Every structure is written in C-alpha cells, then in structure tokens.
Amino acid sequence: MMGMTTRIECIFFSEFHPTLGPKITYQVPEEYISRELFDTVQVYIITKPELQNKLITVTAMGKKLIGCPVCIEHKKYSRNALLFNLGLVCDAQTNTCALEPIVKKLSGYLTTLELESGFISNEESKQKLLPIMSTLLEELNATGACTLPIDESNTIHLKLIQLRKDPPIVQEYDVPVFTQCKEHFIKSQWDLTTQQILPYIDGFRHIQKISAEADVELNLVRIAVQNLLYYGVVTLVSIFQYSNVYCTTPKVQSLIDDKSIQEECLSYVTKQGQKRASLRDVFQLYCGLSPGTTVRDLCSRYSQQLQRVDERRLIQFGLMKSLIRRLQKYPVKVIRDERSRPPRLYTGCHSYDEICCKTGISYQELDERLENDPNIVVCWK
C-alpha cells in the first residue's frame, strides 16, 4: 500500500482554451483545486515554450502540484497548437520523487494518443479522461500500481517505484550474505556478472575471494554486489574467523521480546540434521560474547550449548540482525618509523580485515609483525 508520505490528493487535467485561456477541464475529486490556487500556479501548468515537456513541481497554499506541460504544434489546432497538462496534487510536505516518473509517463502516453487518434482534441474521447483519472487516483493510492485500458488497442500500465537509500560502498573485505533463502533467488533476472558470482555468495567468502574464485574482476564484483545491496537481496557482514571478538548490542533483547525473530533465529542457527536448538542456549551463547572473548573461547566454554547450534551461522545471524557487532583491531603507529611496513595503513583508520586483504598477509602474520614492533599499538573499536 502506498505510504502517507506519497499519497495523491487530487489528479487534474488542464488545457489552454482558445478564448478562455488556461483552465482546469477535469479534476478528481471535483473542486479540490480552488480558483485562487489555480490562478496562483497557472503559469507553471500551461507554460511558455521554455518549460514545456519538462517536469515541474510547484508548492503553493499548502499544496504541491507536479505536472509536465505538453505542447503539440499543428495547423489543425486553434492557434496552431494544443497545450495541456495532466498533473497530480499532494500535501506540501509530501516527498513527490516517486511520483515524478508517473507524471512523465502519463504525459508521454497522452501525447502519443493525441498524435495517433486525436484523443485530447476530440471532445467525445477526451471525456474518457474523467473515469481514467478516478481509477488512477484510487488504485495508485491503494496499491501503488494501475492498469488502465484506454481503447481496444491501448492500455496504460503504471507503477510507483519504491525509493531506496543508496547502498554503502562495497569493500574487498566485506562478506555478502543473502537476506532470504537463496533458493528463492531467480538467477535469470540479473545481469551476467551477477549470475557468475551468485554460486560463490555463501555468507563466508569475502569480495576479494569471490572475485578470485569466480574469475571476475574485483571492481565488477563490487558493483554487482552493490546492486544486490540496493535491492535488499544481500547484506554485508565482516569476515568470520575463530579469533574474532564480538559483543552484544541493545537489540539482543529483541530475541526475547519478538517471537518472529526467535523463530527466524532458531531455524537459521540450528545445525543440519539436528533437533531444533533451544532459545535458552542461543541467548546464552550471544550473551557469552564480550570484549576479550574470541569465538574460539566461546566454543570451548559453551560446548554443550553448541551441540545443536552452528557457531558460524550464529555469528552471521547476529550480525545481519544487529544483535551483535564485531570489535575490530586497528593498528596505530605512535612513532614515525619507516620500518613499520606498510606505514600508510597503520593510522588507526584501517582494520585488520582491510590490511590483510590489501597486503595478502594472514591475521597471524600481521599479529606477529605488530607484536614485535614497539612503535605500534592496536586499538579495539
């Protein structure tokens, strides 16, 4: 259902009358746009040539009007031109970005119908606009989509596109994980690069590893995963290692309060072929994660609770739902000494994950190297 933030209050059809000038021919609901409001904004509804065929949004008297004024020039029309505009009206506070493609598309449809059959200039066919506008208003507000049969050979299909936030930049050390069951993913809907990397997205391989194993250039993998992120198909977690340290967030309480999270969690973390894990065990394991406790420590301390719980998927689920967060290690060089290689990465802004991916050395090698360097301290954050 369309959210209140994009609710359409009114749909109007305005045209230039050869003797009366700009006027509203139809509006749904009737009398929604007052004479005073129309007089205020009419120069943006039926416009000069400079603004024709352009999306225009104008706010006045507590309303926001979006339109795309059309001008079709031909000697058959009075004054040699047909000027009209089918627009939408919303509350002034409404974010109308999602409605702009609808207005543009309607403008294009009506222009085509006029050029093909004189749909607007013919008074009889123009009257069909009123029921079309009523259906449009009702269905877009109810479902965000609308199918409008105009005549035997023309049907208009419209759909509101959900606006999404820009996804974060994907780094080579990020690990993509499917937000829903991978089996439900329709591979053929995606581009060839995405199809090539899909078998390697398992929630544990990081971007650089996917690139190497799928034999796809690193930047192409990053772009493909960023696209999957945009559509909510995957989310990103950090590289899993038994030496990692995690701690709980306040959201871990939702595991007790929210039945749907409980069900999802227990299904996700239970080992294959095992009896379903208990909520008590899972919650105890999450609470056992704390600064100074590695996953390896957790496994040795809670071996009984882990009999039915897959510790890797336990961590994965916790990160996906923000029940836990990773405590990362960041090396900082405190004394300028070029022997501490690579010095540009020891600024406190680059994590172990990033340094190991960029240099190709293992966590253990990096740990040993930094422990033996008196000029470097490691911060956890």
mmCIF file of C-alpha atoms in Angstrom:
data_model
loop_
_atom_site.group_PDB
_atom_site.id
_atom_site.type_symbol
_atom_site.label_atom_id
_atom_site.label_comp_id
_atom_site.label_asym_id
_atom_site.label_seq_id
_atom_site.Cartn_x
_atom_site.Cartn_y
_atom_site.Cartn_z
ATOM 1 C CA MET A 1 0.000 0.000 0.000
ATOM 2 C CA MET A 2 1.198 3.488 -0.794
ATOM 3 C CA GLY A 3 2.563 5.243 2.278
ATOM 4 C CA MET A 4 1.053 8.506 3.531
ATOM 5 C CA THR A 5 4.275 10.261 2.530
ATOM 6 C CA THR A 6 3.385 9.810 -1.170
ATOM 7 C CA ARG A 7 -0.398 9.992 -1.053
ATOM 8 C CA ILE A 8 -2.030 11.688 -4.063
ATOM 9 C CA GLU A 9 -4.750 14.123 -3.002
ATOM 10 C CA CYS A 10 -6.016 15.080 -6.474
ATOM 11 C CA ILE A 11 -5.489 14.459 -10.210
ATOM 12 C CA PHE A 12 -6.289 17.246 -12.652
ATOM 13 C CA PHE A 13 -6.365 17.815 -16.395
ATOM 14 C CA SER A 14 -5.718 21.374 -17.545
ATOM 15 C CA GLU A 15 -5.675 22.784 -21.073
ATOM 16 C CA PHE A 16 -5.423 26.067 -22.917
ATOM 17 C CA HIS A 17 -8.793 27.200 -24.248
ATOM 18 C CA PRO A 18 -8.572 29.438 -27.344
ATOM 19 C CA THR A 19 -10.856 32.103 -25.812
ATOM 20 C CA LEU A 20 -10.840 31.428 -22.033
ATOM 21 C CA GLY A 21 -7.092 30.772 -21.725
ATOM 22 C CA PRO A 22 -5.675 28.229 -19.185
ATOM 23 C CA LYS A 23 -8.401 26.283 -17.374
ATOM 24 C CA ILE A 24 -8.949 23.073 -15.409
ATOM 25 C CA THR A 25 -11.190 20.847 -17.527
ATOM 26 C CA TYR A 26 -11.360 17.870 -15.123
ATOM 27 C CA GLN A 27 -10.235 17.230 -11.566
ATOM 28 C CA VAL A 28 -10.748 14.313 -9.181
ATOM 29 C CA PRO A 29 -12.137 14.991 -6.624
ATOM 30 C CA GLU A 30 -14.150 17.897 -8.027
ATOM 31 C CA GLU A 31 -13.450 21.440 -6.781
ATOM 32 C CA TYR A 32 -10.289 20.296 -4.964
ATOM 33 C CA ILE A 33 -8.146 22.942 -6.670
ATOM 34 C CA SER A 34 -9.652 26.318 -5.855
ATOM 35 C CA ARG A 35 -9.816 29.173 -8.367
ATOM 36 C CA GLU A 36 -7.371 31.095 -6.165
ATOM 37 C CA LEU A 37 -4.840 28.237 -6.157
ATOM 38 C CA PHE A 38 -5.096 27.731 -9.934
ATOM 39 C CA ASP A 39 -4.661 31.460 -10.603
ATOM 40 C CA THR A 40 -1.513 31.364 -8.447
ATOM 41 C CA VAL A 41 0.137 28.443 -10.264
ATOM 42 C CA GLN A 42 -1.361 28.507 -13.779
ATOM 43 C CA VAL A 43 1.835 29.908 -15.370
ATOM 44 C CA TYR A 44 3.531 26.627 -14.295
ATOM 45 C CA ILE A 45 0.646 24.435 -15.511
ATOM 46 C CA ILE A 46 0.163 25.851 -19.025
ATOM 47 C CA THR A 47 3.606 27.267 -19.678
ATOM 48 C CA LYS A 48 5.751 29.214 -22.082
ATOM 49 C CA PRO A 49 7.785 27.125 -24.594
ATOM 50 C CA GLU A 50 10.902 27.153 -22.363
ATOM 51 C CA LEU A 51 9.192 24.974 -19.735
ATOM 52 C CA GLN A 52 7.182 22.672 -21.996
ATOM 53 C CA ASN A 53 7.798 18.895 -21.842
ATOM 54 C CA LYS A 54 9.681 19.322 -18.551
ATOM 55 C CA LEU A 55 8.714 18.043 -15.100
ATOM 56 C CA ILE A 56 7.608 20.966 -12.934
ATOM 57 C CA THR A 57 6.872 20.817 -9.200
ATOM 58 C CA VAL A 58 5.413 23.914 -7.564
ATOM 59 C CA THR A 59 4.318 24.435 -3.949
ATOM 60 C CA ALA A 60 1.622 26.977 -3.115
ATOM 61 C CA MET A 61 -1.096 27.432 -0.464
ATOM 62 C CA GLY A 62 -0.169 24.208 1.358
ATOM 63 C CA LYS A 63 -0.284 22.049 -1.791
ATOM 64 C CA LYS A 64 2.379 20.586 -4.064
ATOM 65 C CA LEU A 65 1.495 20.249 -7.752
ATOM 66 C CA ILE A 66 3.515 18.092 -10.166
ATOM 67 C CA GLY A 67 2.974 18.290 -13.893
ATOM 68 C CA CYS A 68 4.597 18.007 -17.294
ATOM 69 C CA PRO A 69 3.136 20.620 -19.674
ATOM 70 C CA VAL A 70 2.706 19.395 -23.259
ATOM 71 C CA CYS A 71 2.593 21.436 -26.464
ATOM 72 C CA ILE A 72 1.748 19.762 -29.788
ATOM 73 C CA GLU A 73 2.116 22.138 -32.721
ATOM 74 C CA HIS A 74 -0.051 21.632 -35.818
ATOM 75 C CA LYS A 75 -2.093 23.904 -38.072
ATOM 76 C CA LYS A 76 -5.252 21.833 -37.418
ATOM 77 C CA TYR A 77 -5.415 23.232 -33.865
ATOM 78 C CA SER A 78 -6.791 26.620 -32.936
ATOM 79 C CA ARG A 79 -3.773 28.965 -32.615
ATOM 80 C CA ASN A 80 -1.779 26.168 -34.297
ATOM 81 C CA ALA A 81 -1.009 24.386 -31.018
ATOM 82 C CA LEU A 82 -2.610 22.071 -28.435
ATOM 83 C CA LEU A 83 -1.459 22.781 -24.863
ATOM 84 C CA PHE A 84 -2.450 20.513 -21.963
ATOM 85 C CA ASN A 85 -1.170 19.083 -18.678
ATOM 86 C CA LEU A 86 -2.260 16.059 -16.618
ATOM 87 C CA GLY A 87 -0.906 16.634 -13.102
ATOM 88 C CA LEU A 88 -1.028 15.400 -9.524
ATOM 89 C CA VAL A 89 -1.612 17.314 -6.291
ATOM 90 C CA CYS A 90 -0.219 16.296 -2.899
ATOM 91 C CA ASP A 91 0.211 17.858 0.506
ATOM 92 C CA ALA A 92 3.047 20.411 0.567
ATOM 93 C CA GLN A 93 5.138 18.192 2.902
ATOM 94 C CA THR A 94 4.960 15.144 0.624
ATOM 95 C CA ASN A 95 8.126 13.721 -0.928
ATOM 96 C CA THR A 96 7.000 13.514 -4.555
ATOM 97 C CA CYS A 97 10.152 11.980 -6.113
ATOM 98 C CA ALA A 98 8.395 8.611 -6.577
ATOM 99 C CA LEU A 99 5.516 10.300 -8.434
ATOM 100 C CA GLU A 100 7.642 12.140 -10.995
ATOM 101 C CA PRO A 101 8.126 9.131 -13.354
ATOM 102 C CA ILE A 102 4.332 8.552 -13.249
ATOM 103 C CA VAL A 103 3.630 12.139 -14.360
ATOM 104 C CA LYS A 104 6.265 11.946 -17.100
ATOM 105 C CA LYS A 105 4.895 8.626 -18.353
ATOM 106 C CA LEU A 106 1.281 9.899 -18.411
ATOM 107 C CA SER A 107 2.412 12.944 -20.363
ATOM 108 C CA GLY A 108 4.072 10.701 -22.947
ATOM 109 C CA TYR A 109 1.039 8.383 -23.193
ATOM 110 C CA LEU A 110 -1.410 11.250 -23.762
ATOM 111 C CA THR A 111 0.886 12.830 -26.358
ATOM 112 C CA THR A 112 1.048 9.514 -28.259
ATOM 113 C CA LEU A 113 -2.731 9.004 -28.036
ATOM 114 C CA GLU A 114 -3.320 12.513 -29.391
ATOM 115 C CA LEU A 115 -0.897 12.065 -32.273
ATOM 116 C CA GLU A 116 -2.365 8.661 -33.191
ATOM 117 C CA SER A 117 -6.088 9.277 -32.770
ATOM 118 C CA GLY A 118 -6.757 12.870 -31.655
ATOM 119 C CA PHE A 119 -7.661 11.601 -28.164
ATOM 120 C CA ILE A 120 -7.376 15.021 -26.437
ATOM 121 C CA SER A 121 -8.629 17.306 -29.217
ATOM 122 C CA ASN A 122 -11.752 15.184 -29.793
ATOM 123 C CA GLU A 123 -14.358 16.223 -27.198
ATOM 124 C CA GLU A 124 -16.007 12.765 -27.120
ATOM 125 C CA SER A 125 -12.814 10.767 -26.462
ATOM 126 C CA LYS A 126 -11.474 13.442 -24.078
ATOM 127 C CA GLN A 127 -14.407 12.725 -21.741
ATOM 128 C CA LYS A 128 -12.889 9.273 -21.096
ATOM 129 C CA LEU A 129 -10.205 11.082 -19.085
ATOM 130 C CA LEU A 130 -12.517 11.579 -16.084
ATOM 131 C CA PRO A 131 -13.077 7.854 -15.269
ATOM 132 C CA ILE A 132 -9.425 7.193 -16.116
ATOM 133 C CA MET A 133 -8.331 9.834 -13.580
ATOM 134 C CA SER A 134 -10.700 8.402 -10.917
ATOM 135 C CA THR A 135 -9.261 4.901 -11.352
ATOM 136 C CA LEU A 136 -5.745 6.286 -11.377
ATOM 137 C CA LEU A 137 -6.221 8.128 -8.068
ATOM 138 C CA GLU A 138 -7.890 5.197 -6.344
ATOM 139 C CA GLU A 139 -5.510 2.445 -7.471
ATOM 140 C CA LEU A 140 -2.223 4.358 -7.086
ATOM 141 C CA ASN A 141 -3.176 5.316 -3.517
ATOM 142 C CA ALA A 142 -4.359 1.779 -2.711
ATOM 143 C CA THR A 143 -1.677 -0.419 -4.295
ATOM 144 C CA GLY A 144 0.907 1.824 -5.949
ATOM 145 C CA ALA A 145 0.108 0.279 -9.355
ATOM 146 C CA CYS A 146 -2.543 0.787 -12.015
ATOM 147 C CA THR A 147 -3.606 -0.732 -15.360
ATOM 148 C CA LEU A 148 -5.821 1.488 -17.494
ATOM 149 C CA PRO A 149 -7.498 0.166 -20.688
ATOM 150 C CA ILE A 150 -7.977 3.225 -22.954
ATOM 151 C CA ASP A 151 -9.434 1.507 -26.026
ATOM 152 C CA GLU A 152 -9.147 -1.823 -27.866
ATOM 153 C CA SER A 153 -5.502 -1.285 -28.780
ATOM 154 C CA ASN A 154 -4.145 0.908 -25.937
ATOM 155 C CA THR A 155 -3.572 0.078 -22.266
ATOM 156 C CA ILE A 156 -1.584 2.184 -19.791
ATOM 157 C CA HIS A 157 0.494 0.375 -17.142
ATOM 158 C CA LEU A 158 1.787 2.449 -14.238
ATOM 159 C CA LYS A 159 3.680 1.517 -11.096
ATOM 160 C CA LEU A 160 5.222 3.534 -8.297
ATOM 161 C CA ILE A 161 8.887 2.675 -7.902
ATOM 162 C CA GLN A 162 9.959 2.342 -4.298
ATOM 163 C CA LEU A 163 12.675 4.848 -3.456
ATOM 164 C CA ARG A 164 15.647 3.222 -1.761
ATOM 165 C CA LYS A 165 18.660 4.639 0.001
ATOM 166 C CA ASP A 166 21.998 4.492 -1.762
ATOM 167 C CA PRO A 167 23.821 1.339 -0.610
ATOM 168 C CA PRO A 168 27.179 1.592 1.185
ATOM 169 C CA ILE A 169 30.363 1.281 -0.868
ATOM 170 C CA VAL A 170 31.353 -2.394 -1.033
ATOM 171 C CA GLN A 171 34.925 -3.082 0.107
ATOM 172 C CA GLU A 172 37.071 -6.056 -0.874
ATOM 173 C CA TYR A 173 36.969 -7.367 2.723
ATOM 174 C CA ASP A 174 33.145 -7.271 3.028
ATOM 175 C CA VAL A 175 31.183 -10.531 3.068
ATOM 176 C CA PRO A 176 27.829 -10.576 1.232
ATOM 177 C CA VAL A 177 25.094 -12.795 2.677
ATOM 178 C CA PHE A 178 21.594 -13.408 1.314
ATOM 179 C CA THR A 179 18.818 -11.797 3.354
ATOM 180 C CA GLN A 180 16.363 -14.540 2.264
ATOM 181 C CA CYS A 181 16.600 -18.136 1.167
ATOM 182 C CA LYS A 182 18.999 -18.395 -1.781
ATOM 183 C CA GLU A 183 16.724 -20.941 -3.494
ATOM 184 C CA HIS A 184 14.063 -18.217 -3.952
ATOM 185 C CA PHE A 185 16.502 -16.098 -5.946
ATOM 186 C CA ILE A 186 15.627 -16.002 -9.669
ATOM 187 C CA LYS A 187 19.025 -16.046 -11.337
ATOM 188 C CA SER A 188 17.819 -15.167 -14.849
ATOM 189 C CA GLN A 189 16.520 -11.756 -13.708
ATOM 190 C CA TRP A 190 20.048 -10.456 -13.187
ATOM 191 C CA ASP A 191 22.965 -9.456 -15.415
ATOM 192 C CA LEU A 192 25.674 -11.924 -16.484
ATOM 193 C CA THR A 193 28.268 -10.745 -13.929
ATOM 194 C CA THR A 194 25.791 -11.226 -11.074
ATOM 195 C CA GLN A 195 24.845 -14.668 -12.391
ATOM 196 C CA GLN A 196 28.532 -15.626 -12.493
ATOM 197 C CA ILE A 197 29.248 -14.664 -8.864
ATOM 198 C CA LEU A 198 25.997 -15.989 -7.327
ATOM 199 C CA PRO A 199 27.292 -19.524 -6.598
ATOM 200 C CA TYR A 200 30.140 -18.004 -4.571
ATOM 201 C CA ILE A 201 27.955 -15.850 -2.279
ATOM 202 C CA ASP A 202 27.662 -18.091 0.770
ATOM 203 C CA GLY A 203 27.884 -15.642 3.680
ATOM 204 C CA PHE A 204 31.533 -16.542 4.384
ATOM 205 C CA ARG A 205 33.539 -15.669 1.256
ATOM 206 C CA HIS A 206 34.617 -12.018 1.130
ATOM 207 C CA ILE A 207 34.512 -9.923 -2.048
ATOM 208 C CA GLN A 208 38.182 -10.446 -2.906
ATOM 209 C CA LYS A 209 37.833 -14.216 -2.545
ATOM 210 C CA ILE A 210 34.639 -14.250 -4.652
ATOM 211 C CA SER A 211 36.499 -12.269 -7.330
ATOM 212 C CA ALA A 212 39.372 -14.785 -7.413
ATOM 213 C CA GLU A 213 37.233 -17.941 -7.337
ATOM 214 C CA ALA A 214 34.608 -16.708 -9.818
ATOM 215 C CA ASP A 215 37.352 -15.297 -12.071
ATOM 216 C CA VAL A 216 35.618 -11.910 -12.257
ATOM 217 C CA GLU A 217 37.457 -8.583 -11.997
ATOM 218 C CA LEU A 218 37.302 -7.154 -8.439
ATOM 219 C CA ASN A 219 35.555 -3.877 -9.312
ATOM 220 C CA LEU A 220 32.874 -5.722 -11.301
ATOM 221 C CA VAL A 221 32.163 -7.932 -8.278
ATOM 222 C CA ARG A 222 31.903 -4.864 -6.044
ATOM 223 C CA ILE A 223 29.465 -3.175 -8.442
ATOM 224 C CA ALA A 224 27.342 -6.340 -8.792
ATOM 225 C CA VAL A 225 27.141 -6.815 -5.004
ATOM 226 C CA GLN A 226 26.347 -3.116 -4.524
ATOM 227 C CA ASN A 227 23.411 -3.559 -6.902
ATOM 228 C CA LEU A 228 22.187 -6.593 -4.912
ATOM 229 C CA LEU A 229 22.531 -4.481 -1.750
ATOM 230 C CA TYR A 230 20.415 -1.718 -3.291
ATOM 231 C CA TYR A 231 17.549 -4.145 -3.876
ATOM 232 C CA GLY A 232 17.867 -5.699 -0.410
ATOM 233 C CA VAL A 233 18.818 -9.121 -1.774
ATOM 234 C CA VAL A 234 22.037 -9.271 0.277
ATOM 235 C CA THR A 235 23.503 -7.538 3.292
ATOM 236 C CA LEU A 236 27.153 -7.221 4.326
ATOM 237 C CA VAL A 237 28.894 -8.760 7.316
ATOM 238 C CA SER A 238 32.564 -8.993 8.293
ATOM 239 C CA ILE A 239 34.951 -11.883 7.612
ATOM 240 C CA PHE A 240 34.405 -14.772 10.038
ATOM 241 C CA GLN A 241 37.382 -16.141 11.964
ATOM 242 C CA TYR A 242 37.581 -18.019 15.242
ATOM 243 C CA SER A 243 39.943 -15.326 16.541
ATOM 244 C CA ASN A 244 37.250 -12.645 16.062
ATOM 245 C CA VAL A 245 35.787 -10.808 19.039
ATOM 246 C CA TYR A 246 32.133 -9.702 19.192
ATOM 247 C CA CYS A 247 29.896 -8.043 21.737
ATOM 248 C CA THR A 248 26.122 -7.788 22.060
ATOM 249 C CA THR A 249 24.102 -4.682 21.217
ATOM 250 C CA PRO A 250 20.891 -3.496 22.939
ATOM 251 C CA LYS A 251 18.974 -5.152 20.071
ATOM 252 C CA VAL A 252 19.786 -8.598 21.502
ATOM 253 C CA GLN A 253 16.747 -8.026 23.759
ATOM 254 C CA SER A 254 14.540 -8.461 20.658
ATOM 255 C CA LEU A 255 15.449 -12.148 20.729
ATOM 256 C CA ILE A 256 13.427 -12.401 23.955
ATOM 257 C CA ASP A 257 10.645 -9.939 23.046
ATOM 258 C CA ASP A 258 9.971 -10.731 19.378
ATOM 259 C CA LYS A 259 8.541 -14.165 18.545
ATOM 260 C CA SER A 260 9.183 -13.795 14.796
ATOM 261 C CA ILE A 261 12.908 -13.043 15.414
ATOM 262 C CA GLN A 262 13.069 -16.079 17.723
ATOM 263 C CA GLU A 263 11.607 -18.370 15.048
ATOM 264 C CA GLU A 264 13.857 -16.999 12.329
ATOM 265 C CA CYS A 265 16.938 -17.221 14.525
ATOM 266 C CA LEU A 266 16.393 -20.793 15.727
ATOM 267 C CA SER A 267 15.693 -22.008 12.183
ATOM 268 C CA TYR A 268 18.819 -20.230 10.913
ATOM 269 C CA VAL A 269 21.366 -21.317 13.546
ATOM 270 C CA THR A 270 20.322 -24.961 14.157
ATOM 271 C CA LYS A 271 22.813 -27.478 12.737
ATOM 272 C CA GLN A 272 21.536 -29.502 9.787
ATOM 273 C CA GLY A 273 20.165 -32.893 10.817
ATOM 274 C CA GLN A 274 19.961 -31.863 14.482
ATOM 275 C CA LYS A 275 16.966 -31.334 16.739
ATOM 276 C CA ARG A 276 15.942 -27.660 16.855
ATOM 277 C CA ALA A 277 18.182 -25.529 19.085
ATOM 278 C CA SER A 278 16.653 -24.030 22.240
ATOM 279 C CA LEU A 279 16.196 -20.284 22.699
ATOM 280 C CA ARG A 280 17.888 -20.534 26.091
ATOM 281 C CA ASP A 281 21.071 -21.966 24.545
ATOM 282 C CA VAL A 282 21.165 -19.428 21.709
ATOM 283 C CA PHE A 283 20.586 -16.465 24.020
ATOM 284 C CA GLN A 284 23.247 -17.757 26.407
ATOM 285 C CA LEU A 285 25.722 -18.010 23.527
ATOM 286 C CA TYR A 286 25.058 -14.455 22.380
ATOM 287 C CA CYS A 287 25.442 -13.174 25.933
ATOM 288 C CA GLY A 288 28.737 -15.084 26.196
ATOM 289 C CA LEU A 289 30.220 -12.801 23.520
ATOM 290 C CA SER A 290 32.110 -9.948 25.157
ATOM 291 C CA PRO A 291 35.300 -7.877 24.736
ATOM 292 C CA GLY A 292 38.293 -10.164 25.244
ATOM 293 C CA THR A 293 36.330 -13.323 24.347
ATOM 294 C CA THR A 294 37.086 -14.839 20.936
ATOM 295 C CA VAL A 295 34.733 -17.180 19.094
ATOM 296 C CA ARG A 296 37.256 -19.943 19.863
ATOM 297 C CA ASP A 297 36.900 -19.152 23.595
ATOM 298 C CA LEU A 298 33.105 -19.229 23.251
ATOM 299 C CA CYS A 299 33.239 -22.663 21.607
ATOM 300 C CA SER A 300 35.352 -24.143 24.424
ATOM 301 C CA ARG A 301 33.271 -22.588 27.225
ATOM 302 C CA TYR A 302 29.851 -23.446 25.798
ATOM 303 C CA SER A 303 30.468 -26.772 24.073
ATOM 304 C CA GLN A 304 27.239 -28.256 25.446
ATOM 305 C CA GLN A 305 25.065 -25.379 24.126
ATOM 306 C CA LEU A 306 26.801 -25.644 20.742
ATOM 307 C CA GLN A 307 25.848 -29.290 20.201
ATOM 308 C CA ARG A 308 22.812 -28.195 18.161
ATOM 309 C CA VAL A 309 23.986 -24.691 17.167
ATOM 310 C CA ASP A 310 26.206 -23.840 14.191
ATOM 311 C CA GLU A 311 28.529 -21.170 15.643
ATOM 312 C CA ARG A 312 29.302 -19.677 12.215
ATOM 313 C CA ARG A 313 25.627 -19.159 11.395
ATOM 314 C CA LEU A 314 25.024 -17.933 14.957
ATOM 315 C CA ILE A 315 27.515 -15.109 14.370
ATOM 316 C CA GLN A 316 26.212 -14.487 10.849
ATOM 317 C CA PHE A 317 22.599 -14.121 12.030
ATOM 318 C CA GLY A 318 23.633 -11.889 14.938
ATOM 319 C CA LEU A 319 25.451 -9.510 12.564
ATOM 320 C CA MET A 320 22.625 -9.477 9.998
ATOM 321 C CA LYS A 321 20.063 -8.525 12.636
ATOM 322 C CA SER A 322 22.462 -6.218 14.570
ATOM 323 C CA LEU A 323 22.092 -8.360 17.712
ATOM 324 C CA ILE A 324 25.891 -8.302 17.973
ATOM 325 C CA ARG A 325 28.707 -6.262 16.490
ATOM 326 C CA ARG A 326 32.295 -7.077 15.638
ATOM 327 C CA LEU A 327 35.104 -5.496 17.651
ATOM 328 C CA GLN A 328 37.778 -4.740 15.054
ATOM 329 C CA LYS A 329 41.506 -4.236 15.577
ATOM 330 C CA TYR A 330 43.093 -1.047 14.214
ATOM 331 C CA PRO A 331 46.907 -0.674 14.314
ATOM 332 C CA VAL A 332 48.240 2.807 15.090
ATOM 333 C CA LYS A 333 51.879 3.828 14.635
ATOM 334 C CA VAL A 334 52.799 6.101 17.551
ATOM 335 C CA ILE A 335 56.364 6.939 16.453
ATOM 336 C CA ARG A 336 57.351 7.806 12.880
ATOM 337 C CA ASP A 337 59.495 4.952 11.704
ATOM 338 C CA GLU A 338 59.526 3.798 8.095
ATOM 339 C CA ARG A 339 60.477 0.281 9.160
ATOM 340 C CA SER A 340 56.862 -0.343 10.212
ATOM 341 C CA ARG A 341 55.565 -1.547 6.847
ATOM 342 C CA PRO A 342 53.177 -0.657 5.308
ATOM 343 C CA PRO A 343 53.158 2.666 7.273
ATOM 344 C CA ARG A 344 50.212 4.241 5.412
ATOM 345 C CA LEU A 345 47.871 1.519 6.764
ATOM 346 C CA TYR A 346 48.876 1.991 10.413
ATOM 347 C CA THR A 347 46.881 5.166 11.035
ATOM 348 C CA GLY A 348 44.048 3.787 13.168
ATOM 349 C CA CYS A 349 41.652 4.065 10.203
ATOM 350 C CA HIS A 350 42.363 0.633 8.663
ATOM 351 C CA SER A 351 41.186 -2.617 10.273
ATOM 352 C CA TYR A 352 42.979 -5.968 10.278
ATOM 353 C CA ASP A 353 40.465 -7.184 7.658
ATOM 354 C CA GLU A 354 41.371 -4.357 5.286
ATOM 355 C CA ILE A 355 45.140 -4.605 5.842
ATOM 356 C CA CYS A 356 45.185 -8.381 5.307
ATOM 357 C CA CYS A 357 43.130 -8.084 2.093
ATOM 358 C CA LYS A 358 45.309 -5.309 0.706
ATOM 359 C CA THR A 359 48.665 -6.841 1.607
ATOM 360 C CA GLY A 360 47.874 -10.552 1.226
ATOM 361 C CA ILE A 361 49.280 -11.482 4.654
ATOM 362 C CA SER A 362 47.389 -13.596 7.187
ATOM 363 C CA TYR A 363 45.954 -12.401 10.518
ATOM 364 C CA GLN A 364 48.556 -14.444 12.359
ATOM 365 C CA GLU A 365 51.440 -12.958 10.357
ATOM 366 C CA LEU A 366 50.097 -9.436 10.932
ATOM 367 C CA ASP A 367 49.676 -10.091 14.654
ATOM 368 C CA GLU A 368 53.250 -11.376 14.976
ATOM 369 C CA ARG A 369 54.641 -8.485 12.957
ATOM 370 C CA LEU A 370 52.854 -5.858 15.048
ATOM 371 C CA GLU A 371 53.583 -7.511 18.404
ATOM 372 C CA ASN A 372 57.300 -7.292 17.634
ATOM 373 C CA ASP A 373 57.092 -3.621 16.643
ATOM 374 C CA PRO A 374 57.397 -1.279 19.670
ATOM 375 C CA ASN A 375 56.211 1.696 17.594
ATOM 376 C CA ILE A 376 52.709 0.254 17.079
ATOM 377 C CA VAL A 377 49.736 -0.056 19.385
ATOM 378 C CA VAL A 378 46.499 -1.836 18.446
ATOM 379 C CA CYS A 379 43.136 -0.226 19.233
ATOM 380 C CA TRP A 380 39.917 -2.225 19.509
ATOM 381 C CA LYS A 381 36.733 -0.491 18.402
#
